[in-house]
Each structure stands twice: as C-alpha cells, then as structure tokens.
Amino acid sequence: MASALVTFGAGRSLGDVGVVGLVGFALEVMIAGVGVWLVLTRPPGRLLFQLIIASALLAVVQLALSGSSLMA
C-alpha cells in the first residue's frame, strides 16, 4: 500500500509517475507476491522477515526520490 500511495497518490496520473516510480511499484508488487507465497507454503521464517525489511527500505527510497512531486 505504501508503494501504491507514493506512486499513484495525490492525484498523480500515470504520465506523471516516471520510470523510477513504476519500477519501484513493480518491485514492491513482486516482493508482496513472494511474501504471500511464502506465508501460504511454509511457516514464517528469516526470508519473510528479510522481504519485509527490503519492502520497507524500497518504500523509503521511493518516497525520498519522489520528493516534492508528492505535494498537491
């Protein structure tokens, strides 16, 4: 959700997002998909924790790179 809000929030259109935003969003979706698959197939472990940390770090980087474009 954080990545979606950073990428598409504040009334931004798809043309305003840019390549960095779309790549970040795609990576977040892939991390979420792998995380869901891990939860459904095995007990939570170290890899799931690492994916959560990577997702949070990616969201922070995406937020920092968005800068003032998030202001409406």
Short mmCIF file of N, CA and C in Angstrom, two decimals:
data_model
loop_
_atom_site.label_atom_id
_atom_site.label_comp_id
_atom_site.label_asym_id
_atom_site.label_seq_id
_atom_site.Cartn_x
_atom_site.Cartn_y
_atom_site.Cartn_z
N MET A 1 0.83 -1.19 0.00
CA MET A 1 0.00 0.00 0.00
C MET A 1 0.86 1.25 0.00
N ALA A 2 1.95 1.23 0.74
CA ALA A 2 2.81 2.42 0.79
C ALA A 2 3.35 2.76 -0.58
N SER A 3 3.76 1.75 -1.31
CA SER A 3 4.29 1.98 -2.64
C SER A 3 3.22 2.50 -3.59
N ALA A 4 2.03 1.98 -3.48
CA ALA A 4 0.94 2.46 -4.33
C ALA A 4 0.59 3.91 -4.02
N LEU A 5 0.61 4.27 -2.74
CA LEU A 5 0.31 5.65 -2.37
C LEU A 5 1.41 6.60 -2.84
N VAL A 6 2.65 6.18 -2.73
CA VAL A 6 3.75 7.03 -3.19
C VAL A 6 3.71 7.16 -4.71
N THR A 7 3.42 6.07 -5.39
CA THR A 7 3.43 6.07 -6.85
C THR A 7 2.23 6.78 -7.44
N PHE A 8 1.04 6.47 -6.96
CA PHE A 8 -0.17 6.98 -7.60
C PHE A 8 -0.97 7.95 -6.75
N GLY A 9 -0.49 8.29 -5.56
CA GLY A 9 -1.23 9.17 -4.66
C GLY A 9 -1.22 10.62 -5.09
N ALA A 10 -1.96 11.44 -4.38
CA ALA A 10 -2.05 12.89 -4.56
C ALA A 10 -2.51 13.27 -5.96
N GLY A 11 -3.38 12.47 -6.54
CA GLY A 11 -3.96 12.81 -7.83
C GLY A 11 -3.00 12.75 -9.00
N ARG A 12 -1.92 11.98 -8.86
CA ARG A 12 -0.95 11.87 -9.95
C ARG A 12 -1.48 10.92 -11.01
N SER A 13 -1.29 11.29 -12.26
CA SER A 13 -1.70 10.41 -13.35
C SER A 13 -0.54 9.49 -13.71
N LEU A 14 -0.80 8.51 -14.55
CA LEU A 14 0.23 7.55 -14.93
C LEU A 14 1.37 8.23 -15.66
N GLY A 15 1.10 9.30 -16.39
CA GLY A 15 2.14 10.03 -17.09
C GLY A 15 3.05 10.80 -16.16
N ASP A 16 2.59 11.12 -14.96
CA ASP A 16 3.39 11.87 -14.00
C ASP A 16 4.29 10.99 -13.15
N VAL A 17 4.10 9.69 -13.21
CA VAL A 17 4.79 8.78 -12.30
C VAL A 17 6.27 8.66 -12.64
N GLY A 18 6.61 8.39 -13.85
CA GLY A 18 8.00 8.23 -14.25
C GLY A 18 8.47 6.80 -14.12
N VAL A 19 9.65 6.56 -14.67
CA VAL A 19 10.21 5.20 -14.71
C VAL A 19 10.58 4.71 -13.31
N VAL A 20 11.18 5.58 -12.51
CA VAL A 20 11.60 5.16 -11.17
C VAL A 20 10.40 4.74 -10.33
N GLY A 21 9.32 5.49 -10.43
CA GLY A 21 8.12 5.14 -9.68
C GLY A 21 7.52 3.82 -10.11
N LEU A 22 7.47 3.60 -11.42
CA LEU A 22 6.90 2.35 -11.91
C LEU A 22 7.78 1.14 -11.58
N VAL A 23 9.09 1.31 -11.67
CA VAL A 23 9.99 0.21 -11.31
C VAL A 23 9.88 -0.10 -9.82
N GLY A 24 9.84 0.93 -8.99
CA GLY A 24 9.67 0.71 -7.55
C GLY A 24 8.37 0.02 -7.23
N PHE A 25 7.30 0.44 -7.89
CA PHE A 25 6.00 -0.20 -7.66
C PHE A 25 6.02 -1.66 -8.11
N ALA A 26 6.64 -1.93 -9.26
CA ALA A 26 6.72 -3.31 -9.75
C ALA A 26 7.53 -4.18 -8.79
N LEU A 27 8.62 -3.65 -8.27
CA LEU A 27 9.42 -4.42 -7.30
C LEU A 27 8.63 -4.70 -6.03
N GLU A 28 7.88 -3.70 -5.56
CA GLU A 28 7.06 -3.89 -4.36
C GLU A 28 5.99 -4.97 -4.59
N VAL A 29 5.38 -4.97 -5.76
CA VAL A 29 4.37 -5.98 -6.07
C VAL A 29 4.99 -7.37 -6.11
N MET A 30 6.19 -7.48 -6.68
CA MET A 30 6.87 -8.78 -6.73
C MET A 30 7.25 -9.25 -5.32
N ILE A 31 7.75 -8.34 -4.50
CA ILE A 31 8.10 -8.71 -3.12
C ILE A 31 6.85 -9.16 -2.36
N ALA A 32 5.75 -8.46 -2.56
CA ALA A 32 4.50 -8.84 -1.89
C ALA A 32 4.02 -10.22 -2.36
N GLY A 33 4.14 -10.48 -3.65
CA GLY A 33 3.74 -11.78 -4.19
C GLY A 33 4.56 -12.92 -3.61
N VAL A 34 5.87 -12.72 -3.54
CA VAL A 34 6.74 -13.75 -2.96
C VAL A 34 6.42 -13.92 -1.48
N GLY A 35 6.16 -12.83 -0.78
CA GLY A 35 5.81 -12.91 0.64
C GLY A 35 4.53 -13.69 0.87
N VAL A 36 3.52 -13.43 0.07
CA VAL A 36 2.26 -14.17 0.19
C VAL A 36 2.49 -15.64 -0.10
N TRP A 37 3.27 -15.94 -1.12
CA TRP A 37 3.57 -17.34 -1.46
C TRP A 37 4.28 -18.03 -0.29
N LEU A 38 5.24 -17.32 0.32
CA LEU A 38 5.96 -17.92 1.46
C LEU A 38 5.02 -18.18 2.63
N VAL A 39 4.13 -17.25 2.91
CA VAL A 39 3.20 -17.42 4.02
C VAL A 39 2.28 -18.62 3.79
N LEU A 40 1.86 -18.81 2.54
CA LEU A 40 0.93 -19.89 2.24
C LEU A 40 1.60 -21.26 2.16
N THR A 41 2.92 -21.30 1.92
CA THR A 41 3.57 -22.58 1.70
C THR A 41 4.43 -23.08 2.86
N ARG A 42 4.83 -22.19 3.76
CA ARG A 42 5.67 -22.63 4.88
C ARG A 42 5.51 -21.69 6.07
N PRO A 43 5.99 -22.10 7.22
CA PRO A 43 5.89 -21.22 8.39
C PRO A 43 6.80 -19.99 8.22
N PRO A 44 6.42 -18.88 8.85
CA PRO A 44 7.23 -17.66 8.72
C PRO A 44 8.66 -17.91 9.19
N GLY A 45 9.58 -17.34 8.47
CA GLY A 45 10.99 -17.53 8.81
C GLY A 45 11.81 -16.30 8.47
N ARG A 46 13.09 -16.51 8.39
CA ARG A 46 14.04 -15.42 8.17
C ARG A 46 13.84 -14.75 6.81
N LEU A 47 13.57 -15.52 5.77
CA LEU A 47 13.39 -14.95 4.44
C LEU A 47 12.20 -14.00 4.39
N LEU A 48 11.12 -14.36 5.03
CA LEU A 48 9.94 -13.49 5.06
C LEU A 48 10.28 -12.18 5.77
N PHE A 49 11.00 -12.25 6.87
CA PHE A 49 11.42 -11.04 7.58
C PHE A 49 12.31 -10.17 6.69
N GLN A 50 13.22 -10.78 5.97
CA GLN A 50 14.10 -10.03 5.08
C GLN A 50 13.32 -9.37 3.94
N LEU A 51 12.30 -10.04 3.45
CA LEU A 51 11.45 -9.44 2.41
C LEU A 51 10.68 -8.23 2.96
N ILE A 52 10.22 -8.32 4.18
CA ILE A 52 9.50 -7.20 4.79
C ILE A 52 10.44 -6.01 4.97
N ILE A 53 11.66 -6.25 5.41
CA ILE A 53 12.64 -5.17 5.57
C ILE A 53 12.99 -4.58 4.21
N ALA A 54 13.19 -5.41 3.20
CA ALA A 54 13.50 -4.91 1.85
C ALA A 54 12.36 -4.07 1.30
N SER A 55 11.14 -4.49 1.55
CA SER A 55 9.98 -3.75 1.09
C SER A 55 9.90 -2.38 1.76
N ALA A 56 10.16 -2.34 3.05
CA ALA A 56 10.15 -1.06 3.78
C ALA A 56 11.25 -0.14 3.28
N LEU A 57 12.43 -0.68 3.05
CA LEU A 57 13.54 0.11 2.54
C LEU A 57 13.23 0.65 1.15
N LEU A 58 12.66 -0.17 0.32
CA LEU A 58 12.29 0.27 -1.03
C LEU A 58 11.23 1.37 -0.98
N ALA A 59 10.29 1.26 -0.07
CA ALA A 59 9.27 2.30 0.07
C ALA A 59 9.89 3.63 0.52
N VAL A 60 10.87 3.57 1.41
CA VAL A 60 11.54 4.79 1.87
C VAL A 60 12.35 5.42 0.73
N VAL A 61 13.05 4.61 -0.03
CA VAL A 61 13.81 5.12 -1.17
C VAL A 61 12.88 5.73 -2.20
N GLN A 62 11.79 5.08 -2.46
CA GLN A 62 10.81 5.59 -3.42
C GLN A 62 10.22 6.91 -2.93
N LEU A 63 9.95 7.01 -1.67
CA LEU A 63 9.43 8.24 -1.09
C LEU A 63 10.46 9.36 -1.18
N ALA A 64 11.71 9.05 -0.89
CA ALA A 64 12.77 10.06 -0.96
C ALA A 64 12.99 10.54 -2.39
N LEU A 65 12.92 9.63 -3.36
CA LEU A 65 13.12 10.02 -4.75
C LEU A 65 11.93 10.78 -5.32
N SER A 66 10.76 10.60 -4.73
CA SER A 66 9.58 11.32 -5.21
C SER A 66 9.65 12.80 -4.87
N GLY A 67 10.24 13.10 -3.72
CA GLY A 67 10.47 14.48 -3.33
C GLY A 67 9.23 15.34 -3.36
N SER A 68 9.35 16.49 -3.93
CA SER A 68 8.26 17.47 -3.92
C SER A 68 7.15 17.13 -4.90
N SER A 69 7.33 16.11 -5.72
CA SER A 69 6.26 15.77 -6.67
C SER A 69 5.05 15.18 -5.97
N LEU A 70 5.17 14.83 -4.68
CA LEU A 70 4.04 14.30 -3.93
C LEU A 70 3.09 15.40 -3.45
N MET A 71 3.56 16.62 -3.42
CA MET A 71 2.73 17.72 -2.94
C MET A 71 1.68 18.07 -3.98
N ALA A 72 0.46 18.22 -3.53
CA ALA A 72 -0.63 18.54 -4.46
C ALA A 72 -0.74 20.03 -4.69
#
